[in-house]
Amino acid sequence: MTVNDDSFTNWKIREEIAESMIPLIGKLHRERDVTVLLHSRSLVNKSVVSILKTHRFARQIAGAELSVTETMPFLQALTALDLGPAQIDLGLLAATYKADDRGLSVAEFTAEAVAGATGGNKIERREARDVVLYGFGRIGRLVARLLIEKAGSGNGLMLRAIVVRGGGAEDIVKRASLLRRDSIHGQFQGTITVDEDTSTIVANGNAIKVIYADDPTAVDYTEYGIRDAILIDNTGKWRDREGLSKHLRPGIDKVVLTAPGKGDVPNIVHGVNHDTIKPDEQILSCASCTTNAIVPPLKAMDDEYGVLRGHVETVHSFTNDQNLLDNYHKAERRGRSAPLNMVITETGAASAVAKALPDLKAKISGSSIRVPVPDVSIAILNLQLARETTPEEVHDYLREVSLTSPLRRQIDFTTAPDAVSSDFIGSRHASIVDGGALKVDGDNAILYLWYDNEFGYSCQVVRVVQHVSGVEYPTFPATAV
């Protein structure tokens, strides 16, 4: 048998194992609200090839490929347990088991590692929490996709309505079409139908009412059977407490803004300060995509090395706020054609750091350049550290943070030598550290942080909504050895 024959046989074996994993993962998700992860990447509703690629990706950050032959026994062990709602990371299970020297079987080790989600310790499944989207633009439609995807068992979050201004004939058909197909993020994964008579979009069985209103105060959500809902404002039109309070109508319990909040509105970066949200807080902001990209790695660097000062330069994809061709714009430079120019502009991300990291004493400055790409940006974080270090130490530290720390859902890591911006379209992390571009000289470190400013940010928004709704389930194993 040739090497090629060996490789192909091995592939077919792994393909068969991955295929047998799919119904186990689906059943855990639907029946028990258990989301199976691999190094923070969900395996729910993934294809055979996608499962295999996710396992192979581990070689970039862990140094060696993780095989389905290693993770399948842990998945089988999970199906035999009395599990409650949780997120369980097969990659972490495999890594911690390998480091454990007690001689336990896979089944024994798995039962111990996820004990907090079994028997008397398990969380009871919660009733679905209603969610309303106010606005249906780039972020709104991606958040809608995520909410529909996560509806899963029918528990957790349920997208009940979208509020938009009327757009004339066939408005709902056109909005459904924009949800169905996206030039950057591809086809919607599932089926979408439209009932124009009832003004309803049905996506993967989720009936979503389209409400037409020109002002938040014109809507009574209880008329649509909506109760205690979380409203996500994607318009950015209102950013202070007074303006956002207009959304607190009958049927709405909390308001989440997908833009930086002003005044005393809490700016939340999930993974960093989401645990500071007060239970009775009704209005909060998810800050900006760039703030979400830089704050987690900034916190990680400050925790380990101390940060004395820093500067962030964002090279940002163009947005709807800019013009397709040169035309009037109230801001300087942004009136010039977005697809044809690099445009120097301002960013509030640096000043927003203080709201998310109040204990950080370092002064962080920032600036931004908009460039002719439609999605994925990069933040260049230049830091003066409190102690000297080496490129190898920082590289290994950030890789480990991405694998095992509480920030592993926010920070990803890549060592791909040929990585470019389009490779990160669809990333669910707040930012991805480019290990190959890292620069360290004594007490100076320069981090290159890729981020999908649309999808990655939308994932952070949904995580905040899950947290405030009480359906953000714990991850097991909690820590790695």
CSV table of C-alpha atoms in Angstrom, one decimal:
chain,number,residue,atom,x,y,z
A,1,MET,CA,0.0,0.0,0.0
A,2,THR,CA,1.3,3.4,-0.9
A,3,VAL,CA,1.6,6.5,1.3
A,4,ASN,CA,-1.3,8.0,-0.7
A,5,ASP,CA,-3.4,4.9,0.0
A,6,ASP,CA,-2.6,5.1,3.7
A,7,SER,CA,-3.6,8.8,3.8
A,8,PHE,CA,-6.9,8.2,1.9
A,9,THR,CA,-7.8,5.2,4.1
A,10,ASN,CA,-7.1,7.3,7.2
A,11,TRP,CA,-9.3,10.1,5.9
A,12,LYS,CA,-12.2,7.8,5.2
A,13,ILE,CA,-12.0,6.3,8.7
A,14,ARG,CA,-12.0,9.8,10.3
A,15,GLU,CA,-14.8,10.8,7.9
A,16,GLU,CA,-16.9,7.9,9.2
A,17,ILE,CA,-16.2,8.8,12.8
A,18,ALA,CA,-17.1,12.5,12.2
A,19,GLU,CA,-20.3,11.4,10.5
A,20,SER,CA,-21.3,9.3,13.6
A,21,MET,CA,-20.6,12.3,15.8
A,22,ILE,CA,-23.3,14.5,14.2
A,23,PRO,CA,-26.4,12.8,15.6
A,24,LEU,CA,-24.8,12.6,19.1
A,25,ILE,CA,-24.0,16.3,19.0
A,26,GLY,CA,-27.4,17.2,17.7
A,27,LYS,CA,-29.3,15.1,20.3
A,28,LEU,CA,-27.3,16.7,23.2
A,29,HIS,CA,-28.1,20.1,21.8
A,30,ARG,CA,-31.8,19.6,21.1
A,31,GLU,CA,-32.8,17.5,24.1
A,32,ARG,CA,-30.4,18.8,26.9
A,33,ASP,CA,-29.3,22.3,25.8
A,34,VAL,CA,-25.7,21.1,25.7
A,35,THR,CA,-23.5,22.8,23.1
A,36,VAL,CA,-20.5,20.7,22.1
A,37,LEU,CA,-17.4,22.8,21.4
A,38,LEU,CA,-13.9,22.1,20.1
A,39,HIS,CA,-11.4,24.7,21.3
A,40,SER,CA,-14.3,27.2,21.7
A,41,ARG,CA,-15.7,26.4,18.3
A,42,SER,CA,-19.2,25.0,18.2
A,43,LEU,CA,-19.7,21.7,16.5
A,44,VAL,CA,-23.5,22.0,16.5
A,45,ASN,CA,-25.1,21.8,13.0
A,46,LYS,CA,-21.7,21.3,11.4
A,47,SER,CA,-20.9,19.1,8.4
A,48,VAL,CA,-18.5,16.1,8.4
A,49,VAL,CA,-15.8,18.1,6.6
A,50,SER,CA,-16.4,21.1,8.9
A,51,ILE,CA,-15.9,18.9,12.0
A,52,LEU,CA,-12.7,17.5,10.6
A,53,LYS,CA,-11.4,20.9,9.6
A,54,THR,CA,-12.1,22.2,13.1
A,55,HIS,CA,-10.1,19.3,14.6
A,56,ARG,CA,-7.2,20.0,12.2
A,57,PHE,CA,-7.2,23.7,13.1
A,58,ALA,CA,-5.9,22.7,16.5
A,59,ARG,CA,-2.4,22.1,15.0
A,60,GLN,CA,-2.0,25.9,14.5
A,61,ILE,CA,-2.5,26.7,18.2
A,62,ALA,CA,-1.8,23.4,20.1
A,63,GLY,CA,1.1,22.3,17.9
A,64,ALA,CA,-0.5,19.0,16.8
A,65,GLU,CA,-3.7,18.0,15.0
A,66,LEU,CA,-6.5,16.8,17.3
A,67,SER,CA,-8.1,13.6,15.8
A,68,VAL,CA,-11.7,12.6,16.0
A,69,THR,CA,-10.4,9.3,17.2
A,70,GLU,CA,-9.3,11.2,20.4
A,71,THR,CA,-12.5,13.2,20.9
A,72,MET,CA,-15.1,10.6,20.0
A,73,PRO,CA,-14.7,8.6,23.3
A,74,PHE,CA,-15.4,11.8,25.3
A,75,LEU,CA,-18.5,12.6,23.2
A,76,GLN,CA,-19.8,9.0,23.8
A,77,ALA,CA,-19.1,9.4,27.5
A,78,LEU,CA,-21.2,12.6,27.6
A,79,THR,CA,-24.2,10.9,26.1
A,80,ALA,CA,-24.3,8.5,29.0
A,81,LEU,CA,-24.4,11.2,31.6
A,82,ASP,CA,-27.4,13.0,33.1
A,83,LEU,CA,-26.4,16.4,31.7
A,84,GLY,CA,-28.1,19.7,32.2
A,85,PRO,CA,-27.7,22.8,30.0
A,86,ALA,CA,-24.0,23.5,29.5
A,87,GLN,CA,-21.2,24.1,26.9
A,88,ILE,CA,-18.7,21.3,26.9
A,89,ASP,CA,-15.3,21.6,25.1
A,90,LEU,CA,-14.1,18.3,23.7
A,91,GLY,CA,-10.7,19.9,23.0
A,92,LEU,CA,-10.2,20.9,26.6
A,93,LEU,CA,-11.4,17.5,27.8
A,94,ALA,CA,-8.9,15.8,25.6
A,95,ALA,CA,-6.1,18.1,26.7
A,96,THR,CA,-6.8,17.8,30.4
A,97,TYR,CA,-7.2,14.1,30.2
A,98,LYS,CA,-3.8,13.8,28.6
A,99,ALA,CA,-2.2,15.8,31.4
A,100,ASP,CA,-3.9,13.7,34.1
A,101,ASP,CA,-1.8,10.9,35.5
A,102,ARG,CA,-4.4,9.2,37.8
A,103,GLY,CA,-5.1,6.4,35.4
A,104,LEU,CA,-8.8,7.2,35.1
A,105,SER,CA,-10.9,5.8,32.2
A,106,VAL,CA,-12.3,8.3,29.7
A,107,ALA,CA,-15.8,7.8,31.1
A,108,GLU,CA,-14.6,8.3,34.7
A,109,PHE,CA,-12.6,11.4,33.8
A,110,THR,CA,-15.4,12.9,31.8
A,111,ALA,CA,-18.0,12.4,34.5
A,112,GLU,CA,-15.6,14.2,37.0
A,113,ALA,CA,-14.8,17.0,34.6
A,114,VAL,CA,-18.4,17.9,33.9
A,115,ALA,CA,-19.8,17.1,37.4
A,116,GLY,CA,-21.0,20.6,37.7
A,117,ALA,CA,-23.5,20.0,34.9
A,118,THR,CA,-24.9,16.6,36.1
A,119,GLY,CA,-27.3,15.3,38.6
A,120,GLY,CA,-28.2,17.7,41.4
A,121,ASN,CA,-25.7,20.2,40.1
A,122,LYS,CA,-27.2,20.7,36.7
A,123,ILE,CA,-29.0,23.9,35.8
A,124,GLU,CA,-32.7,23.6,35.0
A,125,ARG,CA,-33.7,24.3,31.5
A,126,ARG,CA,-35.0,27.8,31.2
A,127,GLU,CA,-38.1,29.1,29.4
A,128,ALA,CA,-37.3,30.9,26.2
A,129,ARG,CA,-36.6,34.6,26.5
A,130,ASP,CA,-38.2,36.8,23.9
A,131,VAL,CA,-35.9,39.0,21.8
A,132,VAL,CA,-36.8,42.0,19.6
A,133,LEU,CA,-34.5,43.5,17.0
A,134,TYR,CA,-34.9,47.2,16.4
A,135,GLY,CA,-33.4,47.8,13.0
A,136,PHE,CA,-32.4,45.2,10.5
A,137,GLY,CA,-29.1,46.4,8.9
A,138,ARG,CA,-25.7,44.6,8.7
A,139,ILE,CA,-25.5,43.8,12.4
A,140,GLY,CA,-29.2,43.2,12.9
A,141,ARG,CA,-29.3,40.5,10.2
A,142,LEU,CA,-26.3,38.7,11.5
A,143,VAL,CA,-27.6,38.8,15.0
A,144,ALA,CA,-30.9,37.4,13.6
A,145,ARG,CA,-28.9,34.5,12.0
A,146,LEU,CA,-27.2,33.8,15.3
A,147,LEU,CA,-30.4,33.9,17.3
A,148,ILE,CA,-32.2,31.5,14.8
A,149,GLU,CA,-29.2,29.2,14.9
A,150,LYS,CA,-29.1,29.1,18.7
A,151,ALA,CA,-32.9,28.5,19.1
A,152,GLY,CA,-32.0,24.8,19.0
A,153,SER,CA,-34.1,23.1,21.6
A,154,GLY,CA,-36.6,25.9,21.8
A,155,ASN,CA,-35.1,27.1,25.1
A,156,GLY,CA,-32.8,30.0,25.5
A,157,LEU,CA,-33.4,33.0,23.3
A,158,MET,CA,-36.3,33.3,20.8
A,159,LEU,CA,-36.3,36.1,18.2
A,160,ARG,CA,-40.0,37.2,18.2
A,161,ALA,CA,-40.0,40.4,16.2
A,162,ILE,CA,-38.1,42.9,14.0
A,163,VAL,CA,-39.0,46.6,14.1
A,164,VAL,CA,-38.3,48.6,10.9
A,165,ARG,CA,-39.6,51.6,9.0
A,166,GLY,CA,-41.9,50.8,6.2
A,167,GLY,CA,-40.2,50.6,2.8
A,168,GLY,CA,-43.1,50.4,0.4
A,169,ALA,CA,-44.2,47.5,-1.8
A,170,GLU,CA,-42.9,44.1,-1.1
A,171,ASP,CA,-40.9,45.5,1.9
A,172,ILE,CA,-41.0,42.2,3.9
A,173,VAL,CA,-40.0,40.1,0.8
A,174,LYS,CA,-37.0,42.3,0.2
A,175,ARG,CA,-35.9,42.2,3.9
A,176,ALA,CA,-36.3,38.4,3.9
A,177,SER,CA,-34.2,38.2,0.8
A,178,LEU,CA,-31.4,40.2,2.5
A,179,LEU,CA,-31.6,37.7,5.4
A,180,ARG,CA,-31.5,34.8,3.0
A,181,ARG,CA,-28.4,35.9,1.0
A,182,ASP,CA,-25.4,37.9,2.0
A,183,SER,CA,-22.6,38.9,-0.3
A,184,ILE,CA,-20.0,38.6,2.4
A,185,HIS,CA,-21.4,35.9,4.8
A,186,GLY,CA,-23.0,33.7,2.3
A,187,GLN,CA,-26.3,31.9,2.3
A,188,PHE,CA,-28.6,31.6,5.3
A,189,GLN,CA,-28.2,28.0,6.7
A,190,GLY,CA,-31.8,26.8,6.5
A,191,THR,CA,-35.1,27.8,5.0
A,192,ILE,CA,-37.0,31.1,5.0
A,193,THR,CA,-40.6,31.7,4.0
A,194,VAL,CA,-42.7,34.9,4.1
A,195,ASP,CA,-46.3,35.4,5.0
A,196,GLU,CA,-47.1,38.9,3.7
A,197,ASP,CA,-50.7,38.7,5.1
A,198,THR,CA,-49.5,38.4,8.7
A,199,SER,CA,-46.3,40.3,8.1
A,200,THR,CA,-44.2,37.3,9.3
A,201,ILE,CA,-40.9,35.9,8.3
A,202,VAL,CA,-40.5,32.2,9.2
A,203,ALA,CA,-36.9,31.1,9.4
A,204,ASN,CA,-36.1,27.5,10.3
A,205,GLY,CA,-39.5,27.3,12.0
A,206,ASN,CA,-39.1,30.6,13.9
A,207,ALA,CA,-42.0,32.9,13.3
A,208,ILE,CA,-40.6,36.4,13.4
A,209,LYS,CA,-43.2,39.3,13.3
A,210,VAL,CA,-42.1,42.3,11.2
A,211,ILE,CA,-43.4,45.5,13.0
A,212,TYR,CA,-43.5,48.8,11.1
A,213,ALA,CA,-42.9,51.9,13.2
A,214,ASP,CA,-41.2,55.2,12.8
A,215,ASP,CA,-40.6,55.7,16.5
A,216,PRO,CA,-40.0,53.4,19.5
A,217,THR,CA,-42.8,55.0,21.5
A,218,ALA,CA,-45.4,53.9,18.8
A,219,VAL,CA,-45.1,50.2,19.7
A,220,ASP,CA,-46.9,48.2,22.3
A,221,TYR,CA,-45.2,44.8,22.1
A,222,THR,CA,-47.7,43.0,24.3
A,223,GLU,CA,-50.1,43.3,21.4
A,224,TYR,CA,-47.9,40.7,19.7
A,225,GLY,CA,-47.7,38.4,22.7
A,226,ILE,CA,-44.2,39.6,23.5
A,227,ARG,CA,-43.4,39.7,27.3
A,228,ASP,CA,-40.2,40.6,29.3
A,229,ALA,CA,-38.2,40.9,26.0
A,230,ILE,CA,-34.7,42.0,25.5
A,231,LEU,CA,-34.7,44.6,22.7
A,232,ILE,CA,-31.5,45.0,20.7
A,233,ASP,CA,-31.1,48.4,19.1
A,234,ASN,CA,-29.1,48.1,15.9
A,235,THR,CA,-29.8,51.6,14.6
A,236,GLY,CA,-27.3,53.5,16.8
A,237,LYS,CA,-29.7,56.5,16.6
A,238,TRP,CA,-30.1,56.7,20.3
A,239,ARG,CA,-26.9,56.2,22.4
A,240,ASP,CA,-27.7,57.8,25.8
A,241,ARG,CA,-30.0,56.6,28.6
A,242,GLU,CA,-32.7,59.1,27.8
A,243,GLY,CA,-32.9,58.1,24.1
A,244,LEU,CA,-32.6,54.4,24.7
A,245,SER,CA,-35.3,54.6,27.4
A,246,LYS,CA,-37.8,55.2,24.6
A,247,HIS,CA,-37.6,51.5,23.9
A,248,LEU,CA,-38.8,50.5,27.4
A,249,ARG,CA,-42.4,50.0,26.2
A,250,PRO,CA,-44.9,47.4,27.3
A,251,GLY,CA,-43.4,44.0,26.7
A,252,ILE,CA,-39.7,45.2,26.8
A,253,ASP,CA,-37.6,44.5,29.9
A,254,LYS,CA,-34.1,45.4,28.8
A,255,VAL,CA,-32.4,47.3,26.0
A,256,VAL,CA,-29.0,46.4,24.5
A,257,LEU,CA,-27.3,48.9,22.1
A,258,THR,CA,-24.9,47.6,19.4
A,259,ALA,CA,-22.8,50.8,19.4
A,260,PRO,CA,-20.8,52.7,22.1
A,261,GLY,CA,-23.1,54.0,24.8
A,262,LYS,CA,-22.8,57.6,26.0
A,263,GLY,CA,-23.0,59.1,29.5
A,264,ASP,CA,-23.7,56.6,32.2
A,265,VAL,CA,-24.7,53.7,29.9
A,266,PRO,CA,-22.5,50.7,30.8
A,267,ASN,CA,-20.2,49.7,27.9
A,268,ILE,CA,-19.9,45.9,28.1
A,269,VAL,CA,-17.2,43.7,26.5
A,270,HIS,CA,-18.2,40.1,27.0
A,271,GLY,CA,-15.5,38.1,28.7
A,272,VAL,CA,-14.0,41.2,30.3
A,273,ASN,CA,-16.7,43.1,32.3
A,274,HIS,CA,-20.0,41.4,31.6
A,275,ASP,CA,-20.1,40.2,35.2
A,276,THR,CA,-20.4,43.8,36.4
A,277,ILE,CA,-23.9,44.2,34.9
A,278,LYS,CA,-26.3,44.8,37.7
A,279,PRO,CA,-29.4,42.6,37.7
A,280,ASP,CA,-31.7,45.6,37.6
A,281,GLU,CA,-29.8,47.4,34.8
A,282,GLN,CA,-32.3,47.9,32.0
A,283,ILE,CA,-30.0,49.7,29.5
A,284,LEU,CA,-26.5,48.8,28.4
A,285,SER,CA,-24.2,48.9,25.4
A,286,CYS,CA,-22.0,46.3,23.7
A,287,ALA,CA,-19.4,49.0,22.9
A,288,SER,CA,-17.9,49.0,19.4
A,289,CYS,CA,-16.4,46.1,17.3
A,290,THR,CA,-13.0,47.6,17.7
A,291,THR,CA,-13.3,48.0,21.5
A,292,ASN,CA,-14.4,44.3,21.6
A,293,ALA,CA,-11.3,43.4,19.5
A,294,ILE,CA,-8.7,45.2,21.6
A,295,VAL,CA,-9.9,45.0,25.2
A,296,PRO,CA,-9.6,41.2,25.7
A,297,PRO,CA,-6.0,41.0,24.5
A,298,LEU,CA,-5.2,44.2,26.3
A,299,LYS,CA,-6.5,42.7,29.5
A,300,ALA,CA,-4.5,39.5,28.9
A,301,MET,CA,-1.3,41.5,28.4
A,302,ASP,CA,-1.9,43.7,31.4
A,303,ASP,CA,-2.7,40.7,33.7
A,304,GLU,CA,0.6,39.0,32.8
A,305,TYR,CA,3.1,41.9,32.0
A,306,GLY,CA,1.5,45.1,33.1
A,307,VAL,CA,0.8,47.8,30.5
A,308,LEU,CA,2.2,51.3,31.1
A,309,ARG,CA,0.9,53.0,27.9
A,310,GLY,CA,-0.3,52.0,24.4
A,311,HIS,CA,-1.5,53.1,21.0
A,312,VAL,CA,-4.0,51.3,18.8
A,313,GLU,CA,-4.2,51.9,15.0
A,314,THR,CA,-7.1,50.2,13.4
A,315,VAL,CA,-7.1,49.4,9.7
A,316,HIS,CA,-10.9,49.1,9.3
A,317,SER,CA,-13.1,47.9,6.5
A,318,PHE,CA,-15.5,50.4,5.0
A,319,THR,CA,-19.0,50.7,6.4
A,320,ASN,CA,-22.5,51.9,5.3
A,321,ASP,CA,-21.7,55.2,7.0
A,322,GLN,CA,-19.3,56.0,4.1
A,323,ASN,CA,-20.2,56.9,0.5
A,324,LEU,CA,-19.9,54.6,-2.5
A,325,LEU,CA,-18.8,57.5,-4.6
A,326,ASP,CA,-17.7,61.0,-3.6
A,327,ASN,CA,-20.6,62.9,-2.1
A,328,TYR,CA,-21.5,65.2,0.8
A,329,HIS,CA,-20.9,63.8,4.3
A,330,LYS,CA,-21.2,65.6,7.6
A,331,ALA,CA,-17.8,64.2,8.7
A,332,GLU,CA,-14.5,65.1,7.2
A,333,ARG,CA,-13.0,62.7,4.6
A,334,ARG,CA,-15.8,60.2,5.0
A,335,GLY,CA,-17.6,61.8,2.0
A,336,ARG,CA,-14.9,60.4,-0.3
A,337,SER,CA,-15.5,57.1,-2.1
A,338,ALA,CA,-15.0,54.2,0.3
A,339,PRO,CA,-14.1,51.5,-2.3
A,340,LEU,CA,-11.5,53.7,-4.0
A,341,ASN,CA,-9.6,55.3,-1.0
A,342,MET,CA,-7.9,54.8,2.2
A,343,VAL,CA,-9.6,57.2,4.6
A,344,ILE,CA,-8.1,58.6,7.8
A,345,THR,CA,-10.8,58.9,10.4
A,346,GLU,CA,-11.3,58.8,14.2
A,347,THR,CA,-12.0,55.9,16.5
A,348,GLY,CA,-13.5,56.1,20.0
A,349,ALA,CA,-12.2,52.6,20.8
A,350,ALA,CA,-9.2,53.8,22.7
A,351,SER,CA,-11.2,56.1,25.0
A,352,ALA,CA,-13.8,53.4,25.5
A,353,VAL,CA,-11.2,51.1,27.0
A,354,ALA,CA,-11.5,53.0,30.3
A,355,LYS,CA,-15.2,52.0,30.6
A,356,ALA,CA,-14.5,48.3,30.0
A,357,LEU,CA,-11.2,48.2,32.0
A,358,PRO,CA,-11.5,50.8,34.7
A,359,ASP,CA,-8.5,49.2,36.7
A,360,LEU,CA,-6.2,49.7,33.7
A,361,LYS,CA,-4.1,52.8,34.6
A,362,ALA,CA,-2.3,53.0,31.2
A,363,LYS,CA,-3.1,55.8,28.8
A,364,ILE,CA,-4.3,54.3,25.5
A,365,SER,CA,-4.5,56.5,22.4
A,366,GLY,CA,-6.0,55.5,19.0
A,367,SER,CA,-6.6,56.4,15.4
A,368,SER,CA,-8.1,54.7,12.4
A,369,ILE,CA,-7.9,54.2,8.7
A,370,ARG,CA,-10.8,53.0,6.6
A,371,VAL,CA,-9.7,50.8,3.7
A,372,PRO,CA,-11.4,49.3,0.6
A,373,VAL,CA,-12.4,45.9,1.9
A,374,PRO,CA,-16.0,45.2,2.9
A,375,ASP,CA,-15.4,43.2,6.1
A,376,VAL,CA,-12.6,42.1,8.5
A,377,SER,CA,-10.3,44.7,10.1
A,378,ILE,CA,-7.0,44.6,11.9
A,379,ALA,CA,-6.0,46.5,15.1
A,380,ILE,CA,-2.3,47.1,15.7
A,381,LEU,CA,-1.8,47.4,19.4
A,382,ASN,CA,1.5,48.9,20.4
A,383,LEU,CA,2.2,48.5,24.1
A,384,GLN,CA,4.9,49.5,26.5
A,385,LEU,CA,5.0,46.8,29.2
A,386,ALA,CA,6.0,47.0,32.8
A,387,ARG,CA,8.7,44.4,32.3
A,388,GLU,CA,10.8,43.1,29.6
A,389,THR,CA,10.0,39.8,27.8
A,390,THR,CA,10.7,37.9,24.6
A,391,PRO,CA,8.7,37.2,21.4
A,392,GLU,CA,8.6,33.5,22.3
A,393,GLU,CA,7.2,34.1,25.7
A,394,VAL,CA,4.4,36.4,24.5
A,395,HIS,CA,3.7,34.1,21.6
A,396,ASP,CA,3.3,31.1,23.9
A,397,TYR,CA,1.3,33.1,26.5
A,398,LEU,CA,-1.3,34.4,24.1
A,399,ARG,CA,-1.6,31.0,22.4
A,400,GLU,CA,-2.3,29.5,25.8
A,401,VAL,CA,-4.8,32.3,26.6
A,402,SER,CA,-6.7,31.4,23.4
A,403,LEU,CA,-6.9,27.8,24.4
A,404,THR,CA,-7.5,27.6,28.2
A,405,SER,CA,-8.2,31.0,29.7
A,406,PRO,CA,-11.6,32.6,30.5
A,407,LEU,CA,-11.0,34.7,27.5
A,408,ARG,CA,-10.8,31.8,25.1
A,409,ARG,CA,-14.2,32.7,23.5
A,410,GLN,CA,-12.9,36.2,22.8
A,411,ILE,CA,-9.3,35.6,21.8
A,412,ASP,CA,-8.3,33.3,18.9
A,413,PHE,CA,-4.8,32.6,17.7
A,414,THR,CA,-3.3,31.8,14.3
A,415,THR,CA,0.2,31.0,13.1
A,416,ALA,CA,-0.8,30.7,9.4
A,417,PRO,CA,2.1,32.3,7.6
A,418,ASP,CA,-0.1,33.4,4.6
A,419,ALA,CA,-3.1,34.6,6.6
A,420,VAL,CA,-5.0,37.6,5.1
A,421,SER,CA,-8.1,39.5,6.0
A,422,SER,CA,-10.6,37.4,4.1
A,423,ASP,CA,-9.5,34.3,6.0
A,424,PHE,CA,-11.3,35.6,9.1
A,425,ILE,CA,-14.7,36.2,7.6
A,426,GLY,CA,-17.1,34.4,9.9
A,427,SER,CA,-14.8,34.3,12.9
A,428,ARG,CA,-16.8,34.1,16.1
A,429,HIS,CA,-14.1,35.5,18.3
A,430,ALA,CA,-13.7,39.1,19.2
A,431,SER,CA,-10.2,39.1,17.8
A,432,ILE,CA,-7.5,36.8,16.4
A,433,VAL,CA,-3.9,37.2,17.5
A,434,ASP,CA,-1.6,36.8,14.4
A,435,GLY,CA,1.3,35.0,16.0
A,436,GLY,CA,3.5,35.3,13.0
A,437,ALA,CA,3.2,39.1,12.9
A,438,LEU,CA,3.9,39.6,16.7
A,439,LYS,CA,6.8,42.0,17.5
A,440,VAL,CA,8.5,42.1,20.9
A,441,ASP,CA,11.6,44.0,21.8
A,442,GLY,CA,12.3,44.3,25.5
A,443,ASP,CA,9.4,46.1,27.1
A,444,ASN,CA,7.7,46.9,23.8
A,445,ALA,CA,5.2,44.6,22.3
A,446,ILE,CA,3.2,45.1,19.1
A,447,LEU,CA,0.2,42.8,18.6
A,448,TYR,CA,-1.6,42.4,15.3
A,449,LEU,CA,-5.3,41.6,15.9
A,450,TRP,CA,-7.6,40.5,13.1
A,451,TYR,CA,-11.4,40.8,13.7
A,452,ASP,CA,-14.5,40.3,11.7
A,453,ASN,CA,-16.1,43.6,12.6
A,454,GLU,CA,-19.5,42.3,11.6
A,455,PHE,CA,-19.8,38.7,12.5
A,456,GLY,CA,-17.4,38.5,15.4
A,457,TYR,CA,-18.9,41.5,17.0
A,458,SER,CA,-22.4,40.1,16.5
A,459,CYS,CA,-21.3,37.0,18.4
A,460,GLN,CA,-20.2,39.2,21.3
A,461,VAL,CA,-23.6,41.0,21.2
A,462,VAL,CA,-25.4,37.7,21.5
A,463,ARG,CA,-23.2,36.6,24.4
A,464,VAL,CA,-24.1,39.7,26.3
A,465,VAL,CA,-27.8,39.1,25.6
A,466,GLN,CA,-27.4,35.5,26.7
A,467,HIS,CA,-25.8,36.7,30.0
A,468,VAL,CA,-28.4,39.3,30.9
A,469,SER,CA,-31.2,36.8,30.0
A,470,GLY,CA,-29.9,34.1,32.3
A,471,VAL,CA,-29.3,31.6,29.5
A,472,GLU,CA,-25.5,31.8,29.3
A,473,TYR,CA,-24.7,28.3,30.4
A,474,PRO,CA,-21.3,27.4,32.1
A,475,THR,CA,-18.5,25.8,30.1
A,476,PHE,CA,-16.8,22.6,31.1
A,477,PRO,CA,-14.1,21.7,31.9
A,478,ALA,CA,-13.9,25.1,33.7
A,479,THR,CA,-10.1,25.3,33.5
A,480,ALA,CA,-7.3,23.3,32.0
A,481,VAL,CA,-4.5,21.6,34.0
